[in-house]
Coordinates of C-alpha atoms in Angstrom, one line a residue:
M495 CA 0.0 0.0 0.0
S496 CA 1.4 3.4 -1.0
A497 CA 2.1 6.1 1.6
T498 CA -0.8 8.2 0.2
L499 CA -3.3 5.4 0.4
Q500 CA -2.1 4.5 3.9
D501 CA -2.6 8.1 5.0
E502 CA -6.1 8.1 3.5
R503 CA -6.9 4.9 5.3
D504 CA -5.6 6.2 8.6
E505 CA -7.6 9.4 8.3
A506 CA -10.8 7.5 7.5
I507 CA -10.2 5.3 10.6
R508 CA -9.6 8.4 12.8
M509 CA -12.8 10.1 11.5
I510 CA -14.8 7.0 12.1
R511 CA -13.6 6.8 15.7
D512 CA -14.4 10.5 16.2
S513 CA -17.9 10.0 14.8
A514 CA -18.6 7.3 17.3
V515 CA -18.1 9.6 20.3
G516 CA -21.4 11.4 19.8
I517 CA -23.5 8.3 19.7
A518 CA -21.5 5.7 21.6
P519 CA -18.8 7.2 23.9
R520 CA -16.5 4.6 25.4
A521 CA -16.8 5.9 29.0
G522 CA -20.3 7.2 28.6
D523 CA -23.2 6.8 31.0
R524 CA -24.2 3.1 31.0
K525 CA -27.7 3.9 32.2
R526 CA -28.9 3.6 28.6
I527 CA -27.5 0.1 28.4
R528 CA -29.2 -0.9 31.6
A529 CA -32.5 0.6 30.6
L530 CA -32.6 -1.5 27.4
R531 CA -31.7 -4.8 29.0
F532 CA -34.3 -7.6 28.8
K533 CA -36.8 -5.3 27.1
S534 CA -38.2 -5.5 23.6
P535 CA -36.6 -5.0 21.1
G536 CA -33.3 -4.7 23.2
F537 CA -32.0 -1.7 21.4
D538 CA -33.0 1.9 20.6
P539 CA -34.6 2.3 17.1
A540 CA -33.8 6.0 17.3
V541 CA -30.1 5.2 17.8
W542 CA -30.3 2.7 14.9
R543 CA -31.5 5.5 12.7
Q544 CA -28.7 7.7 13.8
M545 CA -26.3 5.0 12.9
G546 CA -27.9 4.9 9.4
E547 CA -27.6 8.7 9.1
Q548 CA -23.9 8.4 10.0
G549 CA -23.4 5.9 7.2
W550 CA -22.3 3.1 9.6
I551 CA -24.7 0.4 8.5
G552 CA -23.6 0.8 4.9
L553 CA -20.0 1.4 5.6
R554 CA -18.9 -1.6 3.5
V555 CA -21.5 -1.0 0.8
P556 CA -20.1 0.6 -2.4
E557 CA -20.8 4.3 -2.8
E558 CA -22.8 3.7 -6.1
Q559 CA -25.2 1.6 -4.1
G560 CA -25.8 4.2 -1.4
G561 CA -23.0 3.1 1.1
A562 CA -19.8 4.7 2.3
G563 CA -17.5 2.3 0.4
L564 CA -14.9 2.2 3.2
G565 CA -12.6 -0.6 4.1
M566 CA -12.5 -3.2 6.9
G567 CA -10.0 -1.1 8.8
A568 CA -12.6 1.6 9.2
F569 CA -15.4 -0.9 9.9
C570 CA -13.3 -2.6 12.6
A571 CA -12.4 0.7 14.2
L572 CA -16.1 1.5 14.4
A573 CA -17.0 -1.9 15.8
E574 CA -14.3 -1.6 18.4
E575 CA -15.8 1.7 19.6
L576 CA -19.3 0.3 19.8
G577 CA -18.0 -2.7 21.7
A578 CA -16.3 -0.5 24.2
A579 CA -19.5 1.5 24.6
L580 CA -21.6 -1.8 24.9
A581 CA -23.9 -0.4 22.2
P582 CA -26.7 -3.0 21.9
E583 CA -27.7 -2.0 18.4
P584 CA -26.9 -4.9 16.0
L585 CA -24.5 -3.1 13.7
V586 CA -22.5 -6.2 12.6
P587 CA -25.5 -8.3 11.8
G588 CA -27.1 -5.4 10.0
A589 CA -23.9 -4.7 8.0
L590 CA -23.9 -8.4 7.0
A591 CA -27.4 -8.1 5.6
A592 CA -26.4 -4.9 3.8
R593 CA -23.4 -6.6 2.2
L594 CA -25.6 -9.5 0.9
L595 CA -28.3 -7.2 -0.4
A596 CA -25.7 -5.1 -2.2
A597 CA -24.1 -8.1 -3.8
A598 CA -27.6 -9.2 -4.9
G599 CA -28.5 -5.8 -6.3
A600 CA -31.6 -5.5 -4.1
S601 CA -31.8 -1.7 -4.0
A602 CA -35.2 -1.2 -2.2
P603 CA -34.5 -3.2 1.0
L604 CA -30.9 -2.1 1.0
E605 CA -31.9 1.5 1.0
A606 CA -34.2 1.0 3.9
L607 CA -31.5 -0.9 5.9
V608 CA -28.6 1.4 5.3
S609 CA -30.7 4.5 6.1
G610 CA -31.5 3.0 9.5
E611 CA -35.2 3.1 8.6
A612 CA -35.4 -0.7 9.1
L613 CA -33.5 -3.6 10.5
V614 CA -32.9 -6.5 8.2
L615 CA -31.2 -9.6 9.6
A616 CA -29.6 -12.4 7.6
A617 CA -31.1 -15.7 8.7
W618 CA -28.3 -18.0 7.6
Q619 CA -27.4 -20.2 10.5
E620 CA -29.0 -23.7 10.7
R621 CA -27.0 -25.2 13.5
A622 CA -24.9 -24.1 16.5
N623 CA -21.3 -23.2 16.2
S624 CA -21.2 -23.4 12.4
F625 CA -19.8 -21.2 9.7
E626 CA -21.5 -23.2 6.9
V627 CA -24.6 -22.0 5.0
P628 CA -26.5 -25.1 3.9
G629 CA -29.4 -23.0 2.6
T630 CA -32.1 -25.6 3.3
P631 CA -35.4 -24.0 2.3
D632 CA -37.5 -24.9 5.3
A633 CA -34.8 -25.4 8.0
P634 CA -35.1 -23.2 11.2
R635 CA -32.7 -20.4 11.2
L636 CA -30.9 -19.9 14.6
F637 CA -29.3 -17.2 16.7
L638 CA -30.8 -14.1 15.1
P639 CA -29.6 -11.2 17.3
M640 CA -32.2 -8.7 18.4
A641 CA -34.7 -10.4 16.1
D642 CA -37.6 -8.8 17.9
G643 CA -36.7 -5.5 16.3
A644 CA -36.3 -6.7 12.7
R645 CA -38.6 -5.6 10.0
S646 CA -37.7 -8.5 7.7
F647 CA -35.3 -11.4 7.5
L648 CA -33.0 -12.2 4.6
V649 CA -33.1 -16.0 4.1
P650 CA -30.5 -17.6 1.8
V651 CA -31.7 -20.7 0.0
R652 CA -29.3 -23.0 -1.9
A653 CA -29.6 -22.5 -5.7
G654 CA -26.9 -24.4 -7.6
D655 CA -23.5 -23.1 -6.7
G656 CA -24.9 -20.0 -5.0
F657 CA -27.8 -18.8 -3.0
S658 CA -31.2 -17.3 -3.7
L659 CA -32.0 -14.5 -1.2
R660 CA -35.6 -14.4 0.1
L661 CA -36.9 -11.4 2.0
Q662 CA -39.4 -12.6 4.6
P663 CA -41.4 -9.9 6.5
A664 CA -41.1 -10.2 10.3
E665 CA -44.8 -9.5 10.7
G666 CA -46.6 -12.8 11.1
A667 CA -43.3 -14.8 11.0
D668 CA -42.9 -17.9 13.1
L669 CA -40.3 -16.4 15.4
A670 CA -39.3 -17.7 18.9
L671 CA -37.2 -15.5 21.2
E672 CA -34.7 -16.5 23.9
P673 CA -33.0 -14.0 26.2
T674 CA -29.2 -13.7 26.2
Q675 CA -26.8 -13.0 29.0
D676 CA -26.3 -9.4 28.1
G677 CA -30.0 -8.5 28.2
G678 CA -30.7 -8.9 24.5
S679 CA -32.2 -11.8 22.7
Y680 CA -31.7 -14.5 20.0
G681 CA -34.5 -15.4 17.6
T682 CA -35.2 -18.8 15.9
L683 CA -37.1 -18.3 12.6
R684 CA -39.0 -20.9 10.7
P685 CA -38.9 -19.7 7.1
A686 CA -42.1 -19.4 5.2
G687 CA -41.6 -18.3 1.6
G688 CA -40.7 -14.6 1.1
E689 CA -39.9 -12.6 -2.0
E690 CA -36.8 -13.4 -3.9
V691 CA -34.7 -10.3 -4.1
G692 CA -31.6 -11.6 -5.9
T693 CA -28.8 -14.2 -5.8
V694 CA -25.2 -14.3 -4.4
S695 CA -22.4 -16.7 -5.1
A696 CA -20.9 -19.0 -2.5
A697 CA -17.8 -16.9 -2.5
Q698 CA -19.8 -13.7 -1.8
M699 CA -21.6 -15.4 1.0
E700 CA -18.4 -16.6 2.6
A701 CA -16.7 -13.2 2.3
A702 CA -19.7 -11.4 3.9
L703 CA -19.7 -13.9 6.8
E704 CA -15.9 -13.5 7.2
E705 CA -16.3 -9.7 7.5
A706 CA -19.0 -10.2 10.1
A707 CA -16.7 -12.5 12.1
L708 CA -13.9 -9.9 11.9
G709 CA -16.3 -7.1 12.9
T710 CA -17.3 -9.2 15.9
A711 CA -13.7 -9.8 16.8
A712 CA -13.2 -6.0 16.8
M713 CA -16.2 -5.6 19.0
L714 CA -14.7 -8.1 21.5
L715 CA -11.5 -6.0 21.4
G716 CA -13.5 -2.9 22.4
V717 CA -15.2 -4.8 25.2
M718 CA -12.0 -6.1 26.7
D719 CA -10.1 -2.8 26.2
Q720 CA -12.7 -0.8 28.0
A721 CA -13.1 -3.4 30.8
F722 CA -9.4 -3.3 31.3
A723 CA -9.4 0.5 31.4
M724 CA -12.1 0.5 34.1
T725 CA -10.1 -2.1 36.1
L726 CA -7.0 0.0 36.0
D727 CA -8.9 3.0 37.2
Y728 CA -10.3 0.8 40.1
L729 CA -6.9 -0.4 41.0
R730 CA -5.6 3.1 41.2
T731 CA -8.4 4.4 43.5
R732 CA -9.3 1.4 45.7
Q733 CA -7.4 1.7 49.0
Q734 CA -6.2 -1.2 51.2
F735 CA -3.7 -1.0 54.0
G736 CA -3.4 2.7 53.3
K737 CA -2.4 2.5 49.7
P738 CA -3.9 1.8 46.3
I739 CA -4.3 -1.9 45.6
G740 CA -2.7 -1.3 42.2
S741 CA 0.6 -0.8 44.0
F742 CA 0.6 -4.5 45.0
Q743 CA 3.0 -6.4 42.8
A744 CA 0.8 -9.5 42.4
L745 CA -2.0 -7.4 40.9
Q746 CA 0.4 -5.5 38.7
H747 CA 1.6 -8.8 37.2
R748 CA -2.0 -9.9 36.5
A749 CA -2.8 -6.5 34.9
A750 CA 0.3 -6.8 32.7
D751 CA -0.7 -10.2 31.5
L752 CA -4.1 -8.9 30.5
K753 CA -2.6 -5.9 28.7
V754 CA -0.5 -8.4 26.6
Q755 CA -3.6 -10.3 25.7
I756 CA -5.3 -7.1 24.5
A757 CA -2.3 -6.1 22.5
L758 CA -2.1 -9.4 20.8
S759 CA -5.8 -9.3 20.0
R760 CA -5.5 -5.8 18.5
A761 CA -2.5 -6.9 16.4
S762 CA -4.5 -9.8 15.0
V763 CA -7.6 -7.7 14.2
E764 CA -5.7 -4.9 12.6
A765 CA -3.6 -7.4 10.5
A766 CA -6.7 -9.1 9.3
A767 CA -8.4 -5.8 8.4
A768 CA -5.2 -4.7 6.5
I769 CA -5.2 -8.0 4.5
C770 CA -8.9 -7.4 3.6
D771 CA -8.2 -3.9 2.5
R772 CA -5.2 -4.9 0.3
G773 CA -7.6 -7.2 -1.6
G774 CA -7.8 -10.6 -0.1
D775 CA -9.1 -12.1 -3.3
R776 CA -6.2 -11.1 -5.5
E777 CA -3.1 -13.1 -6.3
D778 CA -0.9 -11.0 -4.0
A779 CA -3.1 -11.9 -1.0
P780 CA -4.8 -15.3 -1.6
A781 CA -8.3 -16.0 -0.2
A782 CA -6.6 -18.6 2.1
Q783 CA -4.5 -15.9 3.7
R784 CA -7.5 -13.7 4.3
R785 CA -9.4 -16.7 5.8
A786 CA -6.6 -17.6 8.1
A787 CA -6.1 -14.0 9.3
I788 CA -9.8 -13.5 10.1
A789 CA -10.0 -16.9 11.8
R790 CA -6.9 -16.1 13.9
A791 CA -8.4 -12.7 14.9
K792 CA -11.8 -14.1 15.9
A793 CA -10.3 -17.0 17.8
R794 CA -7.9 -14.9 19.7
A795 CA -10.4 -12.1 20.4
A796 CA -13.0 -14.5 21.7
D797 CA -10.6 -16.2 24.1
A798 CA -8.9 -13.0 25.3
A799 CA -12.2 -11.1 25.9
L800 CA -13.5 -13.9 28.1
L801 CA -10.2 -14.0 30.0
V802 CA -9.9 -10.2 30.4
T803 CA -13.5 -9.6 31.5
R804 CA -13.4 -12.5 34.0
Q805 CA -10.1 -11.3 35.5
A806 CA -11.5 -7.8 35.6
I807 CA -14.3 -8.9 37.7
Q808 CA -12.0 -10.7 40.1
L809 CA -9.7 -7.7 40.3
H810 CA -12.7 -5.6 41.4
G811 CA -13.2 -7.9 44.3
G812 CA -16.6 -8.8 45.8
I813 CA -18.4 -5.8 44.3
G814 CA -17.4 -7.0 40.8
Y815 CA -19.8 -10.0 41.1
T816 CA -22.8 -7.8 41.8
D817 CA -25.2 -6.8 39.0
E818 CA -24.9 -3.2 40.1
A819 CA -21.2 -3.1 39.1
D820 CA -20.8 -2.0 35.5
I821 CA -17.8 -4.2 35.0
G822 CA -20.2 -7.2 34.9
L823 CA -21.9 -5.8 31.9
Y824 CA -18.7 -6.3 29.9
M825 CA -18.3 -9.9 30.8
R826 CA -21.9 -10.6 29.9
R827 CA -21.4 -8.9 26.5
A828 CA -18.2 -10.9 25.9
M829 CA -20.0 -14.2 26.7
V830 CA -22.6 -13.4 24.0
L831 CA -20.2 -12.1 21.3
A832 CA -17.6 -14.8 21.8
N833 CA -19.6 -17.4 19.9
Q834 CA -21.3 -15.1 17.3
F835 CA -20.1 -16.0 13.8
G836 CA -18.2 -19.0 15.1
S837 CA -16.5 -19.9 18.4
A838 CA -12.8 -19.7 19.1
G839 CA -12.5 -23.5 18.6
L840 CA -14.3 -23.4 15.2
H841 CA -12.0 -20.6 14.0
R842 CA -8.9 -22.4 15.2
R843 CA -10.0 -25.3 12.9
R844 CA -10.6 -22.9 10.1
F845 CA -7.1 -21.4 10.6
A846 CA -5.5 -24.8 10.6
A847 CA -7.3 -25.7 7.3
A848 CA -6.3 -22.5 5.7
Q849 CA -2.7 -22.7 6.9
P850 CA -1.7 -26.3 6.8
E851 CA 1.7 -27.3 8.1
V852 CA 4.4 -27.5 5.4
E853 CA 7.0 -30.3 5.8
A854 CA 10.6 -29.2 5.5

């Protein structure tokens, strides 16, 4: 990447981070997050519209189709900020649907989605902990985040080597909801027809899912980074034996270990985003390289976020285990995000398949 292009990429990432401050500040008041927990639809439709107005939902959609046309570096930066702020609005699932609608050329539902007027969710998953899309016409579609707030569902159905995309209205749909640890919900949809809005290839489907997995890894990075920042602040202010507990060497060692985990996760996410932005489908960056980089980032972020948030609660002491303590909100979010778009174990297997050992 030339110096000029790198400067432009860095500036886009900086602007995206700055834009997040007005809607989802990292250290903002978490009263909004608590007020939305375990209530329908689990997020604020007004904030979703604001995200559309900011161009966030269509960040990865080409400009000629009404999107921002920015790269994965910018998208991951935004996802990290939203993860740090615990924003419950389903940006990554919405962006996945936007990518598929754009690839299919479905302009009307795409416009409603990227503007924030409606939430469209891609109903692709047919079994737990899977990254495959069988596209079975009548199979239940699982783990639809914040499905109670969706206007419609985008159901991929296998058609030859690709997929037919069917848009099924949420009104009247056979939808069952289950609460999640962080106060949101997952939906299980039983497909029932729907209007065909276009087709996508298997490669387009995989690329869209990989971007969603990387965006989720970036959200986990934001969750653990902010949880760690809150923990450091607590260690500096909590007094014991007349001095801050952060001065105790044993706690300093634990904090240093967590900082290393966050740094490694950040390096993995940023490296994967850079590979995507260089063009992961070109000869200079084969698809296997992109697949391996994203799998590594998601596996590392999932494991590290659970480790960091659990340790953060322990470092807060007894108060960290109460629901009133904000630090617990971060562990709950990490528990939900860790398995979205594939668990750490699944992505380790994907990494091994994409990067087989080479005998000397």
